[in-house]
Amino acid sequence: MQVVDLIQTKRDNGELTQEEIDSFLQAFVKGEVPDSQTSALLMAIYFNGLTDRELLNWTESESRLSRQVNLSDLPGPKIGLQSTGGVGNKTRLIVGPLVAAAGVTVPMIVGRRLAYTGGSLDKIESVPGFKTQMTAQEFKALLQTAGCGLIGTSDELAPADKKLRPLCNTTATAENVPLIVASALSKEIAEGTDGFVMDVKTGSGALTPKITDARRLAQMAVSVGKRLDKKVVALITDMDQPLGNAVGHALEIMEAIETMRGSGPEDLVELCLELSSRMVCLAYPDRTMESAKDQLFKLLNDGTALQKFRRMVEAQG
Amino acid sequence: MQVVDLIQTKRDNGELTQEEIDSFLQAFVKGEVPDSQTSALLMAIYFNGLTDRELLNWTESESRLSRQVNLSDLPGPKIGLQSTGGVGNKTRLIVGPLVAAAGVTVPMIVGRRLAYTGGSLDKIESVPGFKTQMTAQEFKALLQTAGCGLIGTSDELAPADKKLRPLCNTTATAENVPLIVASALSKEIAEGTDGFVMDVKTGSGALTPKITDARRLAQMAVSVGKRLDKKVVALITDMDQPLGNAVGHALEIMEAIETMRGSGPEDLVELCLELSSRMVCLAYPDRTMESAKDQLFKLLNDGTALQKFRRMVEAQG
């Protein structure tokens, strides 16, 4: 495989074969491809996109490069949450413990920030001593103890995503719809979930400011998820204004805690309940959104979610 | 200046300011910009092009980074030859000495190959001991002695071009019409010529296989040349088949010598006479193409051009 030929194919709007994508990503993760070539390929993909087949192959190749957390012997459903991020977005910190409080295991392997949006990882690391690097085994033990967990991508877990993100951020290629989908799906495969809810942000603070791009992203996630046997629900949510009142890692953690004490800002509470109830309905297809939302509202306000959050923080050091 | 912002501007089809282009190229030549960012920018330019103003600014910025060879105190006209290259193309090796034999000074600062086309530099270096790295002063002395000279870009002469080429070759961004024009023009400014003939190749062995791209390139070269006070004539020539019979550096040098002995392949002889007579007519606007072609035909067949070639090779070691 000559990487320059792959770049040229994509530049000229051709289709990459499964073998080409696979050998590229393998070589990339091993550090054998110069960053200059990877970023040229990313920019060509930005302009010409990926075909359905390429996207499926890209996602599967990314997944094969990652160790999979085997959650099959853990009781109950396992549901993930993916978000395209956005300024002031701290939903993951609330939704994870909240859904876990409703009896669903919520594994969250997350990357650093993409472009100007803050990543959940950067936020949670403002908690002193919080451990975000774990092996697949340690992560499984964490989920067994706490019901949810939030760790970073590593050389073992989603290594392609870990290496791609910093490159995307410095080369203006983060806003790359098919690659955002591939990244989300490959992390869900690594986490061993049954399905996940994808929160697609749109508006001025989001990776996909245009609603058409957000819709395209949502549809792609659902259709590729289906082909990979993942139940996917995608929501498009507004990010024209920062979510809640706090922007900045430590402040956002505090606001998340406030929310789990029952006194969060309205927009944040609403979004968290919406996402959580979708996750609970994915986990238990017989439940209605109304009953799920009622239950989650209680769990958020009676301190159960905060207790789960505390257990997660304790279990992660 | 944040390079990522420049990439994003170009990605979103915006226009870069003179200051942005200038600081980018300065930092690039100093080695302060990661190749990943430069190649992402090159790919964005590949897709969205450069506006007339950007192209002018890019060319001028490239020129400012280079030392200029001052040929103003050399008698007679100075005319350059630019070519977009192509498989089997060895015209420069013949046209330079031939036009010099007609009394015109022909400075040729050339880069390495672009993409799959062989560069003149790679060809001439198959002559053992041929010196292709010179200071501006040494190059001027060479032109005084031999009437023509063929050297490579260096940290002093066209440094941006020297650094951009290898990156273009590995990232499938060599076929970048505005940047080919900027490269040609900035080298002509460095050479201190009055004007130049641009040989734009089209067809399967060329950087611009499509005739529409070749035409666009030719028009751009002429119009930007005009704004920079360079007389430019651009020819579009066919490169569907390798030129002449020889492909490969040493073989091509031998074929060039055969041609200057009066027994060259017809297509090569024809192209060389066409380019040379255009150059002579640029140098002496009162002459007709017919009279120029007659004179050059004689100089090619009576050994005068070969003598000039020998003098150049001797003077370059």
XYZ file of C-alpha atoms in Angstrom:
634
model
C 0.000 0.000 0.000
C 1.284 3.454 -0.989
C -0.452 6.020 1.206
C -0.067 8.672 -1.507
C -2.232 6.540 -3.811
C -4.965 6.336 -1.168
C -4.893 10.102 -0.748
C -5.117 10.533 -4.515
C -8.056 8.114 -4.763
C -9.980 10.004 -2.113
C -8.943 13.373 -3.538
C -10.391 12.292 -6.894
C -13.585 11.090 -5.205
C -12.831 7.409 -5.701
C -13.648 4.643 -3.234
C -11.067 3.063 -0.937
C -11.161 -0.709 -0.577
C -11.482 -2.481 2.748
C -7.849 -3.599 2.466
C -6.657 -0.058 1.821
C -8.525 1.370 4.807
C -7.387 -1.470 7.007
C -3.718 -1.251 6.135
C -3.764 2.525 6.367
C -5.258 2.541 9.871
C -2.965 -0.264 11.032
C 0.093 1.579 9.792
C -1.221 4.861 11.214
C -1.697 3.412 14.704
C 1.794 1.899 14.561
C 3.156 5.367 13.781
C 4.314 4.310 10.321
C 2.426 6.979 8.362
C 3.784 10.543 8.420
C 1.234 12.978 9.888
C 1.487 15.026 6.691
C -0.058 12.161 4.722
C -2.754 11.444 7.294
C -3.838 15.070 7.424
C -3.949 15.317 3.619
C -6.192 12.225 3.625
C -8.393 13.690 6.358
C -8.810 16.892 4.361
C -9.659 14.951 1.192
C -12.274 13.010 3.202
C -13.570 16.312 4.547
C -14.268 17.429 0.981
C -15.352 14.172 -0.635
C -16.811 12.295 2.323
C -16.864 8.512 2.666
C -19.247 6.181 0.881
C -21.458 3.952 3.074
C -19.159 1.042 2.378
C -16.037 3.044 3.225
C -17.587 4.293 6.448
C -18.529 0.762 7.488
C -15.027 -0.481 6.673
C -13.381 2.449 8.431
C -15.460 1.819 11.568
C -14.715 -1.898 11.560
C -11.007 -1.306 10.991
C -10.890 1.161 13.878
C -12.681 -1.397 16.045
C -10.335 -4.234 15.143
C -7.414 -2.103 16.310
C -8.998 -1.764 19.747
C -9.361 -4.260 22.562
C -13.053 -4.911 23.304
C -14.364 -4.749 26.848
C -16.330 -7.962 27.338
C -19.420 -7.086 29.360
C -21.475 -10.141 28.370
C -21.279 -11.719 31.853
C -22.430 -8.529 33.573
C -26.168 -8.656 34.370
C -28.626 -6.231 32.735
C -28.454 -4.031 29.687
C -25.415 -1.903 28.724
C -26.077 1.349 26.943
C -23.626 4.024 25.839
C -23.869 7.762 25.255
C -22.078 9.516 22.435
C -22.057 13.248 21.981
C -20.502 15.432 19.335
C -19.673 17.848 22.131
C -20.190 21.544 22.365
C -19.288 24.544 24.463
C -20.435 24.121 28.054
C -21.644 20.572 27.483
C -21.405 18.484 30.625
C -24.333 16.103 30.081
C -22.202 12.977 30.159
C -21.186 13.634 33.764
C -24.832 13.657 34.785
C -26.440 11.195 32.382
C -23.934 8.388 33.060
C -24.618 8.177 36.833
C -28.323 8.914 36.337
C -28.906 6.047 33.907
C -26.747 3.776 36.055
C -29.059 4.651 38.972
C -31.889 3.220 36.863
C -30.087 -0.128 36.650
C -28.348 0.206 33.278
C -24.569 -0.232 32.928
C -23.081 2.852 31.233
C -19.502 2.497 29.971
C -18.006 5.696 28.596
C -14.691 5.666 26.750
C -14.106 9.210 25.605
C -11.546 11.222 23.683
C -10.001 14.579 24.240
C -11.769 17.666 22.989
C -12.423 18.019 19.266
C -11.708 21.498 17.934
C -13.025 24.190 20.328
C -15.473 21.965 22.207
C -14.308 20.721 25.591
C -14.029 16.941 25.958
C -15.598 15.148 28.922
C -12.158 13.840 29.714
C -10.664 17.299 30.080
C -13.538 18.220 32.381
C -13.440 15.208 34.685
C -9.654 15.506 35.002
C -10.164 18.748 36.896
C -11.182 16.414 39.762
C -7.820 15.838 41.514
C -6.566 12.248 41.295
C -9.326 11.055 38.965
C -7.947 8.064 37.074
C -8.808 8.107 33.360
C -6.352 5.545 31.999
C -7.365 1.917 32.562
C -6.979 -1.475 30.957
C -10.054 -3.237 29.589
C -10.007 -5.476 32.716
C -9.830 -2.562 35.146
C -12.611 -0.788 33.301
C -14.837 -3.838 33.535
C -14.210 -4.063 37.289
C -15.067 -0.365 37.603
C -18.370 -0.865 35.793
C -19.167 -3.822 38.053
C -18.606 -1.673 41.142
C -20.019 1.658 40.095
C -22.454 0.922 37.246
C -20.834 3.604 35.138
C -17.326 4.812 34.344
C -15.625 7.484 32.320
C -12.153 6.794 30.952
C -9.991 8.017 28.104
C -8.998 6.338 24.887
C -5.591 4.674 25.130
C -3.137 2.578 23.140
C -5.326 -0.381 24.065
C -8.829 1.124 23.872
C -9.733 2.965 20.643
C -6.092 3.750 19.769
C -6.937 5.098 16.292
C -9.330 7.609 17.812
C -6.727 8.593 20.371
C -4.164 9.327 17.661
C -6.524 10.939 15.156
C -8.017 13.566 17.441
C -5.003 15.795 18.092
C -4.237 15.724 14.369
C -7.818 16.695 13.514
C -7.659 19.592 15.951
C -4.553 21.164 14.448
C -5.487 20.638 10.804
C -9.102 21.887 10.767
C -10.402 18.419 9.948
C -12.368 17.742 13.155
C -15.640 18.770 11.505
C -15.628 15.613 9.407
C -19.082 14.027 9.530
C -18.287 10.420 8.526
C -15.209 10.301 10.741
C -17.195 11.556 13.747
C -19.603 8.664 13.137
C -16.791 6.126 12.771
C -15.199 7.393 15.955
C -18.449 7.117 17.953
C -19.320 3.659 16.659
C -15.877 2.162 17.085
C -15.806 3.356 20.689
C -19.222 1.767 21.311
C -17.939 -1.499 19.877
C -14.900 -1.261 22.148
C -17.183 -0.635 25.150
C -19.239 -3.751 24.420
C -22.622 -1.995 24.687
C -25.932 -3.239 23.258
C -26.659 0.167 21.793
C -26.259 3.858 22.432
C -27.868 7.260 22.244
C -26.072 9.815 20.088
C -26.461 13.451 21.025
C -25.772 15.438 17.838
C -25.237 19.083 18.614
C -26.080 21.767 16.129
C -25.803 25.554 16.186
C -22.893 27.943 16.569
C -21.085 26.140 19.418
C -21.144 22.719 17.706
C -18.989 20.661 15.345
C -21.901 20.583 12.899
C -23.273 24.145 13.069
C -25.509 23.521 10.053
C -28.690 21.542 10.713
C -28.263 19.686 7.403
C -24.871 18.362 8.519
C -26.276 17.435 11.932
C -29.091 15.503 10.252
C -26.684 13.758 7.917
C -24.543 12.786 10.906
C -27.553 11.468 12.834
C -28.802 9.403 9.900
C -25.347 7.986 9.235
C -24.925 6.937 12.867
C -28.258 5.136 12.863
C -27.750 3.359 9.559
C -24.150 2.281 10.173
C -25.088 1.279 13.730
C -27.813 -0.955 12.361
C -25.363 -2.733 10.066
C -23.061 -3.320 13.036
C -25.863 -4.684 15.243
C -25.977 -1.675 17.540
C -29.287 -0.138 18.507
C -28.820 3.577 17.914
C -31.060 6.541 18.714
C -29.750 9.897 17.507
C -31.065 13.209 18.824
C -30.281 16.572 17.320
C -29.987 19.175 20.067
C -29.436 22.884 20.011
C -26.029 24.296 20.860
C -26.515 27.899 19.816
C -25.860 28.895 23.393
C -23.611 27.204 25.944
C -25.532 24.615 27.897
C -26.234 25.630 31.506
C -24.430 28.631 32.948
C -20.938 27.302 33.546
C -18.185 27.102 30.929
C -14.759 25.890 32.048
C -13.768 22.461 33.281
C -13.943 22.779 37.087
C -16.969 25.072 36.996
C -18.788 22.613 34.770
C -18.126 19.746 37.195
C -19.596 21.879 39.974
C -22.621 22.670 37.879
C -23.082 18.968 37.123
C -23.052 18.240 40.875
C -25.526 21.046 41.502
C -27.792 19.472 38.899
C -27.609 16.120 40.671
C -28.567 17.967 43.862
C -31.774 19.008 42.140
C -30.872 22.610 41.460
C -29.487 22.546 37.937
C -30.224 25.047 35.190
C -33.430 24.243 33.342
C -31.970 23.642 29.862
C -29.357 21.246 31.215
C -31.856 19.290 33.323
C -34.214 18.995 30.378
C -31.536 17.700 28.011
C -30.220 15.220 30.598
C -33.692 13.816 31.223
C -34.356 13.541 27.516
C -31.097 11.683 26.810
C -31.394 9.482 29.901
C -34.927 8.397 29.163
C -33.960 7.526 25.580
C -31.162 5.389 26.982
C -33.475 3.668 29.450
C -35.984 2.980 26.653
C -33.192 1.535 24.495
C -32.269 -0.709 27.440
C -35.866 -1.718 28.170
C -37.817 -1.490 24.892
C -41.138 -2.094 26.694
C -40.958 1.091 28.744
C -42.540 4.350 27.673
C -40.665 7.651 27.541
C -43.100 9.083 30.113
C -42.527 6.433 32.746
C -38.752 6.548 32.165
C -38.661 10.306 32.482
C -40.712 10.229 35.702
C -38.397 7.662 37.259
C -35.256 9.548 36.161
C -36.610 12.859 37.433
C -36.950 11.263 40.864
C -33.486 9.676 40.735
C -31.976 13.021 39.806
C -33.689 14.908 42.614
C -33.581 12.393 45.491
C -29.783 12.131 45.485
C -29.552 8.630 43.938
C -27.789 9.887 40.800
C -25.349 11.940 42.871
C -24.609 8.835 44.948
C -23.776 6.953 41.718
C -21.569 9.841 40.626
C -19.757 9.704 44.012
C -19.278 5.960 43.692
C -17.814 6.433 40.205
C -15.447 9.146 41.411
C -14.363 7.013 44.388
C -13.877 3.930 42.221
C -11.800 5.969 39.773
C -9.595 7.275 42.584
C -1.179 33.778 13.306
C -2.744 30.407 14.109
C -2.117 28.075 11.176
C -5.248 26.071 11.999
C -7.326 29.208 11.387
C -5.723 29.683 7.959
C -6.509 26.082 7.075
C -10.086 26.532 8.210
C -10.467 29.751 6.188
C -9.248 28.023 3.039
C -11.284 24.875 3.801
C -14.412 27.058 4.013
C -13.503 28.783 0.742
C -12.562 32.081 2.385
C -9.749 34.364 1.281
C -6.391 34.560 3.054
C -4.928 38.003 3.626
C -1.484 39.052 2.436
C -0.271 39.045 6.049
C -1.578 35.523 6.627
C 0.092 34.129 3.505
C 3.294 35.954 4.274
C 3.563 34.821 7.882
C 2.599 31.274 6.949
C 5.294 30.963 4.255
C 7.907 32.614 6.457
C 7.175 30.228 9.305
C 7.038 27.285 6.884
C 10.476 28.027 5.424
C 11.903 28.401 8.943
C 10.533 24.928 9.729
C 8.126 26.275 12.327
C 4.947 24.794 10.817
C 4.302 21.049 11.261
C 4.078 19.275 7.903
C 0.646 17.981 8.916
C -0.711 21.525 8.881
C 0.990 22.479 5.641
C -0.346 19.432 3.833
C -3.884 20.023 5.132
C -3.629 23.583 3.782
C -2.298 22.317 0.445
C -5.216 19.905 0.150
C -7.719 22.641 1.011
C -6.122 24.810 -1.705
C -6.347 21.860 -4.079
C -10.113 21.797 -3.585
C -10.903 25.499 -3.256
C -8.107 27.073 -5.295
C -6.646 30.508 -4.681
C -8.266 33.792 -5.654
C -6.290 36.073 -8.016
C -5.299 38.203 -5.076
C -4.192 35.223 -3.009
C -2.159 33.849 -5.910
C -0.421 37.177 -6.407
C 0.321 37.448 -2.690
C 1.512 33.845 -2.481
C 3.867 34.386 -5.435
C 5.240 37.609 -3.992
C 5.697 36.048 -0.553
C 7.573 33.105 -2.071
C 9.755 35.579 -3.988
C 10.556 37.672 -0.940
C 11.842 34.551 0.789
C 14.349 33.995 -2.013
C 17.526 35.800 -2.890
C 17.253 37.383 -6.369
C 19.968 36.864 -8.951
C 20.788 40.343 -10.237
C 21.379 40.043 -13.979
C 20.781 43.703 -14.804
C 24.451 44.397 -15.641
C 24.675 41.406 -18.019
C 24.246 42.503 -21.655
C 21.305 41.333 -23.761
C 17.921 39.883 -22.877
C 17.339 37.198 -20.213
C 14.533 34.748 -20.818
C 13.471 31.757 -18.740
C 11.723 28.494 -19.507
C 9.200 26.921 -17.177
C 7.646 23.539 -17.741
C 5.080 21.607 -15.783
C 7.121 18.517 -16.589
C 6.051 15.202 -17.932
C 7.276 11.701 -18.531
C 10.271 11.684 -20.859
C 10.453 15.469 -20.976
C 14.000 16.656 -21.560
C 13.335 19.860 -23.476
C 15.041 22.105 -20.948
C 18.393 20.411 -21.554
C 18.162 21.282 -25.239
C 16.253 24.566 -25.254
C 18.526 26.260 -22.683
C 21.756 25.868 -24.681
C 19.941 26.423 -27.999
C 18.451 29.769 -26.991
C 21.754 30.771 -25.389
C 23.377 30.040 -28.775
C 21.037 32.685 -30.215
C 22.470 35.287 -27.817
C 19.876 35.148 -25.043
C 20.870 34.486 -21.416
C 18.857 31.534 -20.064
C 18.944 31.052 -16.270
C 17.203 27.904 -15.070
C 16.576 27.328 -11.362
C 14.639 24.108 -11.143
C 13.080 21.879 -8.526
C 13.033 18.163 -8.051
C 10.400 16.119 -9.803
C 6.752 16.797 -9.026
C 4.698 13.626 -8.613
C 5.645 11.023 -11.255
C 7.231 13.416 -13.726
C 11.033 13.484 -13.762
C 12.591 16.826 -12.839
C 15.340 18.327 -15.007
C 17.526 18.342 -11.943
C 17.257 14.598 -11.441
C 18.128 14.119 -15.114
C 21.152 16.392 -15.283
C 22.533 14.915 -12.061
C 23.075 11.658 -13.886
C 26.062 13.518 -15.426
C 28.840 12.657 -12.942
C 30.135 15.665 -11.002
C 27.545 18.099 -12.330
C 27.199 20.865 -9.740
C 23.588 21.868 -9.118
C 23.921 23.791 -5.858
C 25.246 27.352 -6.241
C 24.964 30.717 -4.563
C 23.314 33.576 -6.452
C 26.815 34.981 -7.136
C 28.164 31.701 -8.506
C 25.083 31.273 -10.665
C 25.543 34.741 -12.145
C 29.179 33.966 -12.955
C 28.069 30.722 -14.620
C 25.559 32.591 -16.797
C 28.256 35.080 -17.764
C 30.562 32.272 -18.873
C 28.131 29.828 -20.433
C 25.047 31.857 -21.395
C 22.837 29.316 -19.698
C 22.840 27.314 -16.492
C 20.727 24.730 -14.736
C 20.783 24.620 -10.935
C 18.519 23.457 -8.166
C 16.458 25.368 -5.675
C 18.252 25.829 -2.351
C 17.877 27.460 1.061
C 18.940 30.663 -0.667
C 17.212 30.377 -4.043
C 13.461 29.645 -4.003
C 13.552 27.985 -0.547
C 9.754 27.751 -0.265
C 9.600 25.812 -3.521
C 12.414 23.553 -2.361
C 10.536 22.673 0.829
C 7.056 22.440 -0.665
C 7.846 19.958 -3.425
C 8.675 16.838 -1.421
C 5.575 17.462 0.692
C 3.401 17.848 -2.409
C 4.758 14.597 -3.800
C 3.866 12.499 -0.769
C 0.461 14.053 -0.118
C -1.082 14.013 -3.619
C -1.135 17.809 -3.739
C 1.342 18.343 -6.590
C -1.467 18.750 -9.122
C -2.380 22.112 -7.646
C -2.853 24.611 -10.471
C -2.419 27.918 -8.604
C 0.575 26.616 -6.657
C 2.271 25.424 -9.866
C 1.860 28.963 -11.209
C 3.193 30.538 -7.994
C 6.169 28.201 -8.062
C 7.039 29.021 -11.693
C 6.676 32.768 -11.255
C 8.577 33.014 -8.008
C 11.478 31.124 -9.584
C 11.476 33.488 -12.558
C 11.585 36.439 -10.173
C 14.514 34.812 -8.363
C 16.290 34.267 -11.698
C 15.956 37.928 -12.633
C 14.607 37.298 -16.152
C 12.675 39.757 -18.346
C 10.083 37.124 -19.110
C 9.636 33.434 -19.763
C 7.916 30.804 -21.841
C 5.756 28.357 -19.933
C 5.341 24.901 -21.380
C 2.091 23.529 -19.952
C 1.833 19.808 -20.529
C -1.491 18.109 -20.894
C -2.522 14.494 -21.440
C -1.977 11.308 -19.484
C 1.692 11.853 -18.572
C 1.179 15.388 -17.259
C 0.360 17.145 -13.976
C -2.736 18.632 -15.653
C -4.106 15.705 -17.676
C -7.310 17.610 -18.432
C -7.109 20.270 -21.119
C -9.379 22.569 -19.090
C -6.906 22.539 -16.193
C -3.986 23.102 -18.554
C -5.775 26.105 -20.058
C -6.584 27.491 -16.634
C -2.937 27.107 -15.639
C -1.727 28.831 -18.819
C -4.129 31.749 -18.402
C -3.213 32.163 -14.748
C 0.509 32.225 -15.533
C 0.028 34.909 -18.160
C -2.237 37.122 -16.066
C -0.242 36.902 -12.839
C 2.974 37.335 -14.842
C 1.601 40.551 -16.303
C 0.846 41.926 -12.844
C 4.415 41.143 -11.777
C 5.959 42.787 -14.866
C 7.023 39.535 -16.478
C 6.395 38.911 -20.146
C 4.867 35.434 -20.276
C 3.987 33.201 -23.201
C 2.276 29.946 -22.263
C 2.021 26.988 -24.630
C -0.127 23.943 -24.055
C 1.631 20.866 -25.380
C 0.630 17.269 -25.629
C 2.019 14.744 -23.165
C -0.178 11.750 -23.956
C 2.948 9.876 -24.932
C 6.452 10.234 -23.529
C 8.413 12.796 -25.485
C 11.113 11.301 -27.698
C 12.035 7.673 -27.268
C 14.069 7.708 -24.080
C 12.643 7.602 -20.558
C 15.087 7.444 -17.657
C 17.558 10.064 -16.534
C 20.822 9.021 -18.203
C 19.093 7.833 -21.374
C 17.286 11.140 -21.648
C 20.543 13.089 -21.388
C 21.935 10.969 -24.218
C 18.860 11.596 -26.314
C 19.184 15.329 -25.656
C 22.790 15.206 -26.903
C 21.714 13.220 -29.985
C 19.150 15.921 -30.682
C 21.822 18.620 -30.486
C 23.834 16.522 -32.944
C 20.980 16.898 -35.416
C 19.538 13.408 -35.067
C 16.831 13.785 -32.467
C 13.343 12.243 -32.581
C 10.942 14.376 -34.606
C 8.439 15.221 -31.811
C 11.219 16.360 -29.498
C 12.938 18.494 -32.153
C 9.653 20.112 -33.089
C 8.743 20.998 -29.485
C 12.234 22.356 -28.785
C 12.162 24.581 -31.867
C 8.700 25.848 -30.995
C 9.649 26.705 -27.393
C 13.023 28.192 -28.398
C 11.598 30.436 -31.080
C 8.932 31.696 -28.658
C 11.731 32.528 -26.219
C 13.753 34.330 -28.901
C 10.676 36.314 -29.957
C 10.067 37.269 -26.313
C 13.684 38.453 -26.138
C 13.519 40.316 -29.447
C 9.899 41.392 -30.009
C 10.662 42.587 -33.562
C 11.595 39.142 -34.836
C 9.124 36.825 -36.536
C 8.581 33.209 -35.459
C 9.718 32.055 -38.934
C 13.065 33.804 -38.869
C 13.661 32.702 -35.273
C 12.815 29.088 -36.108
C 15.105 29.113 -39.165
C 18.009 30.438 -37.119
C 17.426 27.980 -34.275
C 17.113 25.048 -36.682
C 20.597 25.896 -37.965
C 22.046 26.355 -34.465
C 20.623 22.979 -33.434
C 22.060 21.155 -36.453
C 25.451 22.832 -36.931
C 26.713 21.944 -33.466
C 26.463 25.439 -31.935
C 23.785 24.418 -29.413
C 25.783 21.332 -28.434
C 28.844 23.537 -27.919
C 26.794 25.711 -25.559
C 25.607 22.590 -23.742
C 29.252 21.448 -23.376
C 30.262 24.839 -22.039
C 27.446 24.706 -19.493
C 28.429 21.201 -18.384
C 32.106 22.225 -18.117
C 31.254 25.392 -16.202
C 29.073 23.397 -13.822
C 31.896 20.927 -13.212
